[in-house]
Every structure is written in C-alpha cells, then in structure tokens.
Coordinates of C-alpha atoms and ligand atoms in Angstrom, one line a residue:
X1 CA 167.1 135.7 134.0
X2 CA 167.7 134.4 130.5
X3 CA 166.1 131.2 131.2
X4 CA 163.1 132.8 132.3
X5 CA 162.5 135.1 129.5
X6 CA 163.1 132.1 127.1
X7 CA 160.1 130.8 129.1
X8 CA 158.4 133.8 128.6
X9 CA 158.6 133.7 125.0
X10 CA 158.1 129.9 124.8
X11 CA 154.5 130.1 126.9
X12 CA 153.9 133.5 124.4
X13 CA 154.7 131.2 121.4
X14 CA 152.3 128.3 122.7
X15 CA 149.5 130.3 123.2
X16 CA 149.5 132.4 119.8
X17 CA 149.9 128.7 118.5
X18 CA 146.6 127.7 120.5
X19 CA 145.1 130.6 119.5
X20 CA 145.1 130.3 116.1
X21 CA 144.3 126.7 116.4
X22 CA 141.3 127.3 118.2
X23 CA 140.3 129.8 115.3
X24 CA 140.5 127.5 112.9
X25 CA 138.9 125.0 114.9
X26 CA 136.2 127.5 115.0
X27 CA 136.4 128.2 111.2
X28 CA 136.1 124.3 110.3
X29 CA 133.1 123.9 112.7
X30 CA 131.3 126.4 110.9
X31 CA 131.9 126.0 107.4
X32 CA 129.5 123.3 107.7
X33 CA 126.9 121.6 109.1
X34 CA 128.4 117.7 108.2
X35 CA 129.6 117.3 112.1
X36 CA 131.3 113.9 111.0
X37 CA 133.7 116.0 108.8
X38 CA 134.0 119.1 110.7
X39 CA 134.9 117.0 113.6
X40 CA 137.3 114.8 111.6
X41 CA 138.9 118.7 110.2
X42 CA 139.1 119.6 113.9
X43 CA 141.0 116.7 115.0
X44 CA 143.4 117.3 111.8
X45 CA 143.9 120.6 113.1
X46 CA 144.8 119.3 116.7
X47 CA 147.5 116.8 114.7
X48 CA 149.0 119.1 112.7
X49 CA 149.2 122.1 115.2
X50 CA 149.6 120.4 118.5
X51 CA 151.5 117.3 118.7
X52 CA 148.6 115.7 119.2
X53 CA 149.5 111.8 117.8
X54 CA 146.3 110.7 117.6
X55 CA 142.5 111.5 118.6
X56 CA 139.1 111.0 118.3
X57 CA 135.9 112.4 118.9
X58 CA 133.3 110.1 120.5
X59 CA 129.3 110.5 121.1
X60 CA 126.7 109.0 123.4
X61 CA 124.0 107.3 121.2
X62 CA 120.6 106.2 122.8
X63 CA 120.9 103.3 125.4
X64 CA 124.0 104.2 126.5
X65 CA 126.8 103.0 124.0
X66 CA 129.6 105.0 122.9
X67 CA 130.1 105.1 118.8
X68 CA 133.3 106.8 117.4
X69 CA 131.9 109.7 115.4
X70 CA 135.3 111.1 113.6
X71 CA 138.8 109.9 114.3
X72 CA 142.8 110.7 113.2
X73 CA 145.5 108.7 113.5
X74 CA 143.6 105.6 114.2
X75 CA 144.6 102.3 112.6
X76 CA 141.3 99.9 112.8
X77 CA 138.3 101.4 111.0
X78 CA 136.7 103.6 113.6
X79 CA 133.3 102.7 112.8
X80 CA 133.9 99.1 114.5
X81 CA 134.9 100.3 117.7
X82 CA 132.4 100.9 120.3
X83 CA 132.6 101.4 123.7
X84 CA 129.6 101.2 126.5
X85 CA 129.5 104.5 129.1
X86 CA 131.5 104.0 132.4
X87 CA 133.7 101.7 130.4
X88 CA 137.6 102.3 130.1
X89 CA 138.8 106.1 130.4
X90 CA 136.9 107.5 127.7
X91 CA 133.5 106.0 129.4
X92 CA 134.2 107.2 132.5
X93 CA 134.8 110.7 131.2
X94 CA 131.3 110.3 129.5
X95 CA 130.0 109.2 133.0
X96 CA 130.9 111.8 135.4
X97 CA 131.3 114.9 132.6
X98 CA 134.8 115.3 133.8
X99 CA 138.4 115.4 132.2
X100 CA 140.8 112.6 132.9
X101 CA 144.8 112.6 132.1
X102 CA 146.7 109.3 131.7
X103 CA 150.6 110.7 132.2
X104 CA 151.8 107.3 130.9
X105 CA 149.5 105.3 129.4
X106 CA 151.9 102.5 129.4
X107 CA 151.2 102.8 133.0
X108 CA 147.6 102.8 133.0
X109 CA 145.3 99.7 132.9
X110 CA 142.3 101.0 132.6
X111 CA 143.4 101.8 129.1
X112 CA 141.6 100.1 126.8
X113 CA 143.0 99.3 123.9
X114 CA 140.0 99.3 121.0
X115 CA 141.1 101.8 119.3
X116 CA 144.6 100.2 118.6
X117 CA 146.0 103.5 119.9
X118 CA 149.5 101.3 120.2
X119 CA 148.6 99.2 116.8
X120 CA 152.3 99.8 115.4
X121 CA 155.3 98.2 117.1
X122 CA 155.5 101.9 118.6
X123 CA 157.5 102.2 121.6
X124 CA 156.8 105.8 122.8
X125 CA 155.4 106.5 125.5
X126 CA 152.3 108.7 125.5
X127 CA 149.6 110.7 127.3
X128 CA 146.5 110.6 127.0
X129 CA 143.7 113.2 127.7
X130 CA 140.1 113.0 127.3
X131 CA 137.5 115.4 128.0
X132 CA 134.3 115.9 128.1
X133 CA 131.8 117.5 125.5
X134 CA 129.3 119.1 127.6
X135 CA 125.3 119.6 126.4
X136 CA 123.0 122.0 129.1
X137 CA 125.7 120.1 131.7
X138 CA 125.6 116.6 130.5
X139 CA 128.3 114.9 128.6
X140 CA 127.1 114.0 125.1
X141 CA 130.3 112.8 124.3
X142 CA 134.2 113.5 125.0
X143 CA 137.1 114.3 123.0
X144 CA 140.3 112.2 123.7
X145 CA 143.5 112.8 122.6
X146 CA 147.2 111.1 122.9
X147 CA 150.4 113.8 122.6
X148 CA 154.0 112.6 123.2
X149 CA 154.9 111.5 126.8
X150 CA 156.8 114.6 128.1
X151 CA 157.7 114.9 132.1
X152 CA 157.3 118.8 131.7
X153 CA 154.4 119.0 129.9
X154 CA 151.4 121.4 132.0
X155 CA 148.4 118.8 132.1
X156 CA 146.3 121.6 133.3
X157 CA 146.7 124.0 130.9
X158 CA 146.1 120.9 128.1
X159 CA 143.2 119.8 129.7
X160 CA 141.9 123.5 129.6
X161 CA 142.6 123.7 125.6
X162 CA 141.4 120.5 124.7
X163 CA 138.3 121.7 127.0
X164 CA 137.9 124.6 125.1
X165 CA 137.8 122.5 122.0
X166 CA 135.4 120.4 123.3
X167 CA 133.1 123.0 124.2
X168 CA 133.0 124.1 120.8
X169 CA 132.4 120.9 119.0
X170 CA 129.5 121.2 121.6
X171 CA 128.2 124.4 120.2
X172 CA 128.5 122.7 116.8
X173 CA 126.4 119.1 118.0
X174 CA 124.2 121.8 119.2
X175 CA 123.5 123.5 115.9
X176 CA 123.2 120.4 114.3
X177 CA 120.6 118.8 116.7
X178 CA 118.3 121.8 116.4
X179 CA 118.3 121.7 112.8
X180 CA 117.7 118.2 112.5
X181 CA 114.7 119.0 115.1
X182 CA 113.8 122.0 113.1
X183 CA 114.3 119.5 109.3
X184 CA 112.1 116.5 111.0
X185 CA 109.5 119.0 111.9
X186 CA 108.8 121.0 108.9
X187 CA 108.5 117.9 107.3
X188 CA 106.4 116.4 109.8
X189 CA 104.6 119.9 109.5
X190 CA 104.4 119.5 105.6
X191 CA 103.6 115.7 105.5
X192 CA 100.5 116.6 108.0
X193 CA 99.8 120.0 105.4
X194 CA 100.0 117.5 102.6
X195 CA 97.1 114.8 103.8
X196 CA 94.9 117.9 105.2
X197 CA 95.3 119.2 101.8
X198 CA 94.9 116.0 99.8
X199 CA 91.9 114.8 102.1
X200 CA 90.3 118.3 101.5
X201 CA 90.7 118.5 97.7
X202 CA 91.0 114.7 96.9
X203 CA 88.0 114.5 94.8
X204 CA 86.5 112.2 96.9
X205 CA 85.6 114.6 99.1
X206 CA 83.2 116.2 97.2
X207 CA 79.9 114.5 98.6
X208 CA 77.5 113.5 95.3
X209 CA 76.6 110.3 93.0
X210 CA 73.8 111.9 91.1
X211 CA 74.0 112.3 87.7
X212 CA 74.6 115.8 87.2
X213 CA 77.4 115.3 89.7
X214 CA 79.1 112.7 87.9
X215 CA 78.9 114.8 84.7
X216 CA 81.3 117.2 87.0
X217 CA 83.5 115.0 88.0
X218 CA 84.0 113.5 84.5
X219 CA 84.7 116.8 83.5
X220 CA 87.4 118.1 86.1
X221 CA 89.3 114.7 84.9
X222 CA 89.1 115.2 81.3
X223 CA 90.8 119.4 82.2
X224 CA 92.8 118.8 84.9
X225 CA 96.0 117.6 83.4
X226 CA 95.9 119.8 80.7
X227 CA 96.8 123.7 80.9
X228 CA 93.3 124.7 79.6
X229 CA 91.9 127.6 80.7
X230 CA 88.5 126.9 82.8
X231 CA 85.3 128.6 83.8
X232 CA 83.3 127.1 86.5
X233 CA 79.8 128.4 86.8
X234 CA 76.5 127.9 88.7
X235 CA 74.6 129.6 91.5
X236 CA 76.1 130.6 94.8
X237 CA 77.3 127.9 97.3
X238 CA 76.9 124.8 94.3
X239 CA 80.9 124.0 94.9
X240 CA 82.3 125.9 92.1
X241 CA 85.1 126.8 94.7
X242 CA 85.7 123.2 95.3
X243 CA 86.0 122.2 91.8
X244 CA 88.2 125.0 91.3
X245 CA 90.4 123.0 94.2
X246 CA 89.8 119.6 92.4
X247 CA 91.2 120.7 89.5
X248 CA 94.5 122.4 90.7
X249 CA 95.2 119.6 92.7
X250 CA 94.7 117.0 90.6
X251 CA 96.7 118.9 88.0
X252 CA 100.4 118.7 86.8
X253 CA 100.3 121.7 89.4
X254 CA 99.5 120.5 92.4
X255 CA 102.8 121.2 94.5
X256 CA 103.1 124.2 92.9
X257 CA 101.1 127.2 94.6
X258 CA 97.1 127.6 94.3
X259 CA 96.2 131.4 94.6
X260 CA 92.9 132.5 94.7
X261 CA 91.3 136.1 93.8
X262 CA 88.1 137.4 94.9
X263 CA 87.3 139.6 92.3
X264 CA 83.9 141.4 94.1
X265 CA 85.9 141.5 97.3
X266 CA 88.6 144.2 96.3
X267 CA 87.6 147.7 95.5
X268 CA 88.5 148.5 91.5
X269 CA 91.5 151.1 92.9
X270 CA 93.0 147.7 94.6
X271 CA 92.4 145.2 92.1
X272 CA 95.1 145.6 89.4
X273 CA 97.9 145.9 92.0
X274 CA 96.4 142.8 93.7
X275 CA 96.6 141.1 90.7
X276 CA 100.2 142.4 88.7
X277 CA 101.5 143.4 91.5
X278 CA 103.4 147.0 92.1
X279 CA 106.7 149.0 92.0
X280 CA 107.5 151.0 94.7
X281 CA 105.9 154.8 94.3
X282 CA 103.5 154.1 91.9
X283 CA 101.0 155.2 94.0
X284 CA 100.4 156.9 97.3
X285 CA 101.1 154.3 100.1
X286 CA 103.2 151.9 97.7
X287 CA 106.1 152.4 100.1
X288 CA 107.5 148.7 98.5
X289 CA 107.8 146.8 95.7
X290 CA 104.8 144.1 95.8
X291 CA 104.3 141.1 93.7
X292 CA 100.9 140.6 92.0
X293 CA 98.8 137.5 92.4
X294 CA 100.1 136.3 88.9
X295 CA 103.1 136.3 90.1
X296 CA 102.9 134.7 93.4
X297 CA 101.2 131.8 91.3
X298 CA 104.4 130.9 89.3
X299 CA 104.0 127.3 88.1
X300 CA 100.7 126.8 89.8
X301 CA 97.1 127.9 89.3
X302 CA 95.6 131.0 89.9
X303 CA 91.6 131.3 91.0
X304 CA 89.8 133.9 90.3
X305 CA 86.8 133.9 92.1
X306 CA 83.2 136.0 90.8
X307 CA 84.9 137.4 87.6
X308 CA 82.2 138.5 86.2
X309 CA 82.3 141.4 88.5
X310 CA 86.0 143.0 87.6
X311 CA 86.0 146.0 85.9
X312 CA 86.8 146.5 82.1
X313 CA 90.0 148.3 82.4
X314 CA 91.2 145.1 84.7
X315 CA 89.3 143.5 81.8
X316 CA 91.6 144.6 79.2
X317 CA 94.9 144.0 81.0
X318 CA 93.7 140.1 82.2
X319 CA 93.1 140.0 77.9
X320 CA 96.6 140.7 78.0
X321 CA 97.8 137.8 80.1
X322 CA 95.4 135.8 78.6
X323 CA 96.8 135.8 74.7
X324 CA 100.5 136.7 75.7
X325 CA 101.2 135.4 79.4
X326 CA 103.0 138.8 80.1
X327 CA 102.3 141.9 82.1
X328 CA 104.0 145.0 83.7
X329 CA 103.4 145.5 87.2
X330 CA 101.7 148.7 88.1
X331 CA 103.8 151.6 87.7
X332 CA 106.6 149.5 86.1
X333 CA 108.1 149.2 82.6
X334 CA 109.5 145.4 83.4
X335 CA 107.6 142.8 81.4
X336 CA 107.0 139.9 83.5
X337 CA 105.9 136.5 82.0
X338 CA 104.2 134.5 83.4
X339 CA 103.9 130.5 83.4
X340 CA 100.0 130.3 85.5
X341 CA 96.9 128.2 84.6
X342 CA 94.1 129.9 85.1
X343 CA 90.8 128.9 86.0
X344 CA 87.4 131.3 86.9
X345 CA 84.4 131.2 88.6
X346 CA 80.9 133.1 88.4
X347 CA 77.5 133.0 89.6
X348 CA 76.2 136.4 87.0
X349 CA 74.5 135.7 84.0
X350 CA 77.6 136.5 81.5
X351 CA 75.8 136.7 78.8
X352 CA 73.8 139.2 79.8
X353 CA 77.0 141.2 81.5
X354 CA 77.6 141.0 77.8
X355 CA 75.0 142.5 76.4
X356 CA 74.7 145.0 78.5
X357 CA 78.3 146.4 78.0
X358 CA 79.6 145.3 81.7
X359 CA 82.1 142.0 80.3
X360 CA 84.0 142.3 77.5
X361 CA 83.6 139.7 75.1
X362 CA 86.7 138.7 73.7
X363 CA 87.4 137.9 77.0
X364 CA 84.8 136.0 77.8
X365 CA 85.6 134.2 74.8
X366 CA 89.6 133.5 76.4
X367 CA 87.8 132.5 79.6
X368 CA 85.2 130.0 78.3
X369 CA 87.6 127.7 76.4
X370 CA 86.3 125.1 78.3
X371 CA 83.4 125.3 81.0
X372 CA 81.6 123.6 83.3
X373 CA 78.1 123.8 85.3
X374 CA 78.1 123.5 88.6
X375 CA 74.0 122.1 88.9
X376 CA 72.1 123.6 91.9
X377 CA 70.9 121.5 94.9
X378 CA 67.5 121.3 93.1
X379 CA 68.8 119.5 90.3
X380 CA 70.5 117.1 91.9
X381 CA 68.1 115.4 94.6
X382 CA 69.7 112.3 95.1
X383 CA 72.7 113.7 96.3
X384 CA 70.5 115.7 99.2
X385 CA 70.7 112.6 102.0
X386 CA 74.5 112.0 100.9
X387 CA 75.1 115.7 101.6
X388 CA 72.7 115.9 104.8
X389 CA 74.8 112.3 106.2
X390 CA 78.0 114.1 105.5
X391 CA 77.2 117.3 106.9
X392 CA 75.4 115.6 110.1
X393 CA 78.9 113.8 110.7
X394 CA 81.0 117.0 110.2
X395 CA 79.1 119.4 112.2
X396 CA 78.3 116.7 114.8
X397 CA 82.4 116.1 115.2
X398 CA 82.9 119.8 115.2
X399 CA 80.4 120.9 117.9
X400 CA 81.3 117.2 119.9
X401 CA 77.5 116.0 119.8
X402 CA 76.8 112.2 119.6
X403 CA 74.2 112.4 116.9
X404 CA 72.9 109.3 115.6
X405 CA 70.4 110.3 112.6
X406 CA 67.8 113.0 111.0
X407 CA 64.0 112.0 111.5
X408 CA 62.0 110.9 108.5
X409 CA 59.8 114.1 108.6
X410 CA 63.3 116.1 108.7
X411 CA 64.3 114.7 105.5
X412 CA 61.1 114.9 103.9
X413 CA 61.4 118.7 104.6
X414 CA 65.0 118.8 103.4
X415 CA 64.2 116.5 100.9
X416 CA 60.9 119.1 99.7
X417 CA 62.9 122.6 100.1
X418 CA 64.2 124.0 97.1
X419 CA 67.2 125.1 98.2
X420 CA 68.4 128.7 96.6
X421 CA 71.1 128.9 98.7
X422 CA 72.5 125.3 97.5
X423 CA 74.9 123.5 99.1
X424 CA 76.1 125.9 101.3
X425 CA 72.8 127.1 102.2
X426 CA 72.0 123.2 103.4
X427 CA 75.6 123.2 105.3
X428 CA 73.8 126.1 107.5
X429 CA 70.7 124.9 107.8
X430 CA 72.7 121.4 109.2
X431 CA 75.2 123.2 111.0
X432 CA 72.3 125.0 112.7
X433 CA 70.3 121.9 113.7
X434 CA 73.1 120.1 115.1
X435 CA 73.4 123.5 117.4
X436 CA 69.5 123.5 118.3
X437 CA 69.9 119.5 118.7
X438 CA 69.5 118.4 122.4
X439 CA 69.2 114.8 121.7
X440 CA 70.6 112.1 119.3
X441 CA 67.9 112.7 116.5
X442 CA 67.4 115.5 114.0
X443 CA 64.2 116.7 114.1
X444 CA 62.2 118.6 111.9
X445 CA 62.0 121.6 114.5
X446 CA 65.5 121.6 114.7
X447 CA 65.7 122.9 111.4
X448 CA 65.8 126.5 109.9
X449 CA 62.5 128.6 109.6
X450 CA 62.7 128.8 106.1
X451 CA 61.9 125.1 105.7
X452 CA 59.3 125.0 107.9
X453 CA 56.5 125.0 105.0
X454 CA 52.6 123.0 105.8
X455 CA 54.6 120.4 104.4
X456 CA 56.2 119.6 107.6
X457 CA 52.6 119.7 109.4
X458 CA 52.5 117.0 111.9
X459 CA 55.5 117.8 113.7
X460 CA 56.3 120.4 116.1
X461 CA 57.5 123.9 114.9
X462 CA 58.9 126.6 116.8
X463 CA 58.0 129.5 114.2
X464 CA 56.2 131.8 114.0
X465 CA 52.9 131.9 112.3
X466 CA 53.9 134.6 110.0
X467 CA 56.7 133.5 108.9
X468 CA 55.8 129.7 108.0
X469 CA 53.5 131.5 105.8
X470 CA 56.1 134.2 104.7
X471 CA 58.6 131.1 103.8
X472 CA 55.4 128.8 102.1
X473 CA 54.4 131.7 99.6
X474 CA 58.0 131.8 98.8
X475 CA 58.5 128.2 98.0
X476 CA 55.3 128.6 96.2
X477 CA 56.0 131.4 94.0
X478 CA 59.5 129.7 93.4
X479 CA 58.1 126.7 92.3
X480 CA 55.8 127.9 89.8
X481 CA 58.6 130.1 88.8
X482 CA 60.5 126.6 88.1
X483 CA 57.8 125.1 86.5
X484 CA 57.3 128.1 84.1
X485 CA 60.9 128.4 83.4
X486 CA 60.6 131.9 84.9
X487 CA 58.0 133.2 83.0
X488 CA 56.0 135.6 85.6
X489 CA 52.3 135.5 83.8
X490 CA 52.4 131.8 83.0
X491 CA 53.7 132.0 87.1
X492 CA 50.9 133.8 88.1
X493 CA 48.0 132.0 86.2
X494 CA 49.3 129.0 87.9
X495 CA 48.9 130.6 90.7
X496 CA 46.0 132.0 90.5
X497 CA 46.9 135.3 91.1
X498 CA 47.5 138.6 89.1
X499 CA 50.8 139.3 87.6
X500 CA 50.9 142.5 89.6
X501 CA 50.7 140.5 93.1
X502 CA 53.3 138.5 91.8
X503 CA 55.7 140.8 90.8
X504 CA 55.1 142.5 94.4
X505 CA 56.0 139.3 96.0
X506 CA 58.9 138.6 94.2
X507 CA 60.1 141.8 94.9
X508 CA 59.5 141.5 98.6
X509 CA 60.6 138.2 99.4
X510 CA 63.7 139.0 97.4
X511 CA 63.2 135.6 94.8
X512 CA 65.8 135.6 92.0
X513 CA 63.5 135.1 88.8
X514 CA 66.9 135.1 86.5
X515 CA 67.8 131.5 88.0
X516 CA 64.6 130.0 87.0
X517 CA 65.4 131.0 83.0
X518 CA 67.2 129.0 80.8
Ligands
LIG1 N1 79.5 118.4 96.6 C1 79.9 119.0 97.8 N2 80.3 118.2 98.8 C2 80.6 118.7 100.0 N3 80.6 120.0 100.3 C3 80.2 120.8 99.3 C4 79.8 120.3 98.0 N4 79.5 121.4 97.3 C5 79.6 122.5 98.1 N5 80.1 122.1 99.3 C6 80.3 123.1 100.4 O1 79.4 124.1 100.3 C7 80.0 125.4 100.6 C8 79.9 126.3 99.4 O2 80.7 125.8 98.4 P1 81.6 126.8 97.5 O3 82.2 127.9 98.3 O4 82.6 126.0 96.7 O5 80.5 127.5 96.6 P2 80.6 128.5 95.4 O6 79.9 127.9 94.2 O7 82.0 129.0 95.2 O8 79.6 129.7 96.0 P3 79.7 131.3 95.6 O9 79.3 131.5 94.2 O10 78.7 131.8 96.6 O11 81.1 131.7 95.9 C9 81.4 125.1 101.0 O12 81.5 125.0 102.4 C10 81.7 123.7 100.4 O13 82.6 123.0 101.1
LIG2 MG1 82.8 130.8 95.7

C-alpha cells in the first residue's frame, strides 16, 4: 500500500515536471522566430529538466540529407555531421515518420556514432530515443535524445513526451517556413512593383527627341534633386502628369511615397479634409480620425493635380504649408509639420485666374518658384511618328494584334491634324485604330473621324459626309486661329469670312481660342 502511493506520487511528480517542461518548451519556441536557437533553448530545457544527457534536433534538407540544425551535449561541432535519410536510427526515423527506442545503445549496431555521442571515455550505459518531427504527415526532421540507461524506465510514456516535443518544434518549423514564404514573396512582390515602377517613370519612357521635349527633360534634371517647389503646365493630355512622375522618382524621394491630388475632382466641402486630414467629429460623418494627403506624403512628394481650380479658402491654408510646412488637421488644434515636396500641375490660364480674383497671387507666387511648359503635340512634330510607333506597339500588345506598321497616307493625316487633345488625344485616336484594324497595316480609315479632313482624299473613309466637313471647318478655323495668334478678325479675313460667322463657329464647334494666344 505504501509502495504504491509512493508510486503514485512519483508518476504525479514526473508529470508536473513534464508539464512545466513542455511550457517552457512552448515559451522558448515562441519568443522567437531564430528556430536554430529556439531549438538549441528547447533541447537545454530537455537537459536540465529531464535527464536527458545529450540531444539534438535534426532536419531534412533538399535531396535527401540530414543536417544537424541545433544540438546539446555534443562534443564534435554539429555542423560537420551529416547524415543521409534511411541511414543509422535517426535516418530511419526520418524515413518511415516513426519513433524508434534503443534500450541499450551499447547493444545496438545500427548506432552510428557521428555525433560522438560516446566521445568521452564514458562508460554508462544509455538510451536512446528518436522521434519524429511531423509536417502535414511527413517527417521533416526528428528529435533524438540519449537519457541514462535505466531497466525501469517507461519507453512509452518517453516516447510520448519527446513526441509531444517534437510536434511542437513542428508548429515552430511551421511558422518559420511560412514566413520565410511570406518574406521571399513580398519582396519578390516589391522587386516586380519596383521595375513596373521604374520602367513606368524611368524618364526614358517618356516617348519624344524634339526640341521642345529635350528642353523638358533638361529641366526635370536640373529640379529633381533639389526640394524646389514645381509647377508643370501646358494643355490637357501634353504629359504634365508624367513629368510630375519623372520628377518624384528621380528625386532624393523616390522610395518614399508619391501622393497625388486632384484638385477639380473633389467637391470644395471635401477638399481640405482630403488634404490635412481630420479629427474625429469635426464634422457630420467624421466617425474617425483621418490623415490628410500631406500627411500620407511624409518624406515624399505630393502632386497636386489642376490647382488652378481649388478654392481660395483651400488657397489660404495651402499658403500656410507653403511658407511654414505646418498645418492643423480639420477640426484639430495639433500642429502638424510636415517634411513634403510639392509639385503642381495646371492646364487654366493662371494669369488670368488672377486677374479675375479666382487664384490668389501670393500663392501663385510660392507655386511658380520654378516652372515648366509642357509644349502641345503641335509644337512638337517630330516627336508625332515616335509617339504613333510607341503607341502602335502598346496598344497592339494590349489588344494581342500582330500589327506591323501605319500607311503613309495614315501618317500624313496624323502627321497634318492639329491635335487639341495632345498626347492623350493621339493615344485614343491609336488605341482606336488598332481596335478598327483587321489586318497588319494602319490605315487611314482606321483612324478617328476627326482626322478625316480632304487631306486624306484618296483613301477610303468611312464618315460621314457631314462630319468630314464638320471636322475640316474646324481644323480650318483652328489653323487660322494659330496663324493669327488667336486674334478672331485677323482669323476671319484670312478666312474670308465675317467675324460674326466666326465667332458662331467657334462657339459651335466648341474651339478653345485661349490656347492659340500667347
Ligand atoms: N511624351 C510622352 N510619351 C508617352 N506617353 C505620353 C507622353 N506624354 C503624354 N503621354 C500619355 O498621354 C496621356 C496623357 O498624359 P497626362 O495624363 O500626363 O497629361 P496631362 O498633361 O496631365 O493632362 P490633363 O491636363 O488633361 O490632366 C497619358 O496616358 C500619358 O501616358
Ligand atoms: Mg493630368
């Protein structure tokens, strides 16, 4: 009766000893996510809490060989020994993903002896277990340990620990594997983001020799380093967007965030909050605190897109961040500084927003530290076959066409149109023609109504009557309207029409006299 209650209390005393062992087992495994050290912790743990005399922890690498990955108690530096799978005890454990006990491993001659587990003149007999460490049912490795040679000792129950020890070192391999797989592909994800983003930007993508062009270029290299304050302007669709991209990222900035505003696009209630950001209740619907655009661009550049039609209480508070670099977020009292370059874009006429009271000068003044002029498509004619190549290619890769080249009458008409649209406009008109294209040549009816002027006579046009006139009075009007520098009675007398029949026109076909100035 006695004997059995001291066995009572010695099987109670083993298992609070195993677990608390297996606690901190579990506590070393997670307090990082080195598995070489955690594994070499979890083996000191087996030593100093459960006789175990000395152990190791090995993993299946590709092709099959076994590598020690943390060992204690081991003589020879474990890094030297390596086993293959199937070989010895601890190979065969890999092999079949089950546990094998040695009793007496002076007994046993499968033991191998690599890892000089009897190095020292050590007569003791010992025991060794191994088990398996078990991935989705496959061994990815096995924990082995040798404990004093005892007759009594339960093998079961050890192998049963030791298993549940394994089976959290597997958990732990686990972790580790998918965040390596989770590490290798974010930066595989960022590498790819990177080269999309460099090819996008680099400046080389930006299609143009011409002079004009080169003039841009020059310019984006001479203010890109620098923390100068920029205003890009020209018409709609010359590339000011894509200059504003040159810049940032071929700027100090360039891993550092590029945020963009459009200014027209948000509704004057919106913009401020867009912009500084909010705290939470400062207005109806500001259920959170919300950080501005300024904000969000920390370190990096902020765009902002059409400035010329913000409002002038914006107005004031961008003067603000302008001359001191520090705002309060709607609603708050915080000031928040700010390190952001700024650059801004526009298509209005800004000196006449001045004039008539809708742009406040002193800020235009902040803005137009240093510009640059985006020239139209017009200006720049010698760039038009580069653009119409590169756009051909694009669209033709997009829309998986084999087109080989654009007719000589189809660039004469490109080559003739005066493009108000610009770029963009042309990046249609191509984009369309590669749609319309049922062959491997561009052909002039293939391209947009509004370039199909007498000048493209001789070829074969699908529009209307009407409107080749409608779009030839256009180009007409438009290019007396160059030639007089948009003066509308010189326009007319060139035309030989009256200035009233003019004005009508222009009106109705919707022509932009205000470009032609200047
Ligand atoms: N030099 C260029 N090379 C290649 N593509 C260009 C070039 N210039 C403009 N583009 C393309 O033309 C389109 C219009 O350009 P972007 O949006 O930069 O014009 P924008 O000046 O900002 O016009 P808007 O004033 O209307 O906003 C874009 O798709 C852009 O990629
Ligand atoms: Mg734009």
């Amino acid at each position: 009766m006695k004997g059995s209650t001291a066995t009572t209390t010695a099987l109670q005393g083993r298992e609070a000893r195993r677990l608390s062992t297996l606690l901190e087992v579990s506590q070393a495994l997670s307090g990082t996510l080195n598995s070489k050290s955690a594994f070499h912790r979890v083996l000191e743990i087996l030593a100093r809490h459960h006789g175990a005399v000395r152990s190791m922890v090995v993993m299946l690498r590709e092709g099959g060989d076994l590598f020690i990955e943390a060992s204690d108690g081991l003589d020879r530096p474990s890094q030297a020994v390596q086993y293959r799978i199937g070989e010895g005890i601890t190979g065969r454990v890999v092999e079949t993903g089950k546990p094998i006990v040695v009793p007496r491993v002076s007994r046993e001659p499968a033991m191998l002896n690599r890892a000089a587990r009897r190095a020292e003149s050590d007569d003791q007999e010992l025991s060794f277990v191994c088990v398996p460490i078990l991935l989705n049912r496959r061994a990815v490795g096995a924990l082995g340990v040798d404990l004093r040679y005892k007759a009594e000792r339960d093998f079961d129950s050890s192998v049963k620990f030791m298993g549940v020890v394994a089976s959290m070192l597997a958990q732990a391999v686990k972790i580790q594997r998918l965040v390596e797989e989770d590490k290798r592909r974010l930066v595989d994800e960022n590498e790819h983001l990177r080269k999309e983003l460099r090819d996008k930007y680099d400046f080389s993508n930006i299609i143009g020799t011409s002079g004009p062009v080169r003039q841009v270029y020059e310019q984006v290299a001479q203010v890109a380093a620098t923390n100068t304050t920029v205003l890009i302007r020209g018409e709609s669709g010359t590339g000011k967007e894509l200059i504003a991209h040159a810049i940032h990222y071929n700027s100090l900035r360039a891993k550092k965030p590029f945020v963009k505003v459009s200014c027209a696009a948000l509704p004057d209630s919106l913009i401020e909050a867009e912009l500084f950001g909010h705290e939470k209740g400062a207005f109806t619907g500001a259920d959170q605190r919300k950080k501005g655009r300024f904000e969000l661009a920390e370190g990096g550049t902020l765009f902002l897109d059409e400035i010329g039609d913000i409002n002038l209480s914006t107005q004031v508070k961008l003067l603000r961040v302008l001359q001191e670099r520090e705002f309060e977020r709607v609603g708050g009292v915080e000031t928040i500084k700010v390190n952001v370059r700024l650059l801004a874009a526009t298509n209005k006429d800004m000196e006449q927003a001045i004039a008539d009271g809708r742009f406040r000068e002193d800020l235009y003044y902040r803005l137009n530290v240093f510009t640059i002029f985006v020239p139209p498509l017009r200006d720049r004619k010698a760039d038009l076959l580069l653009l119409a190549d590169h756009f051909l290619e694009k669209f033709s890769r997009e829309h998986g066409k084999i087109i080989k080249r654009i007719s000589t009458p189809a660039i004469d008409m490109l080559a003739s149109y005066h493009w108000p649209g610009n770029v963009r406009e042309m990046e249609n008109a191509l984009e369309r023609s590669v749609l319309m294209c049922e062959g491997q040549v561009i052909h002039a009816h293939h391209l947009p109504p509004s370039l199909q002027t007498a000048e493209a006579s001789g070829t074969v046009t699908r529009v209307s009557l009407v409107d080749a006139v409608v779009a030839y009075e256009k180009d007409l009007i438009q290019d007396a309207l160059k030639t007089t520098r948009g003066n509308r009675a010189k326009a007319a007398r060139l035309l030989d029409a009256t200035e009233r029949i003019l004005n009508y026109k222009i009106k109705k076909y919707a022509v932009d006299v205000r470009r032609f100035k200047g």
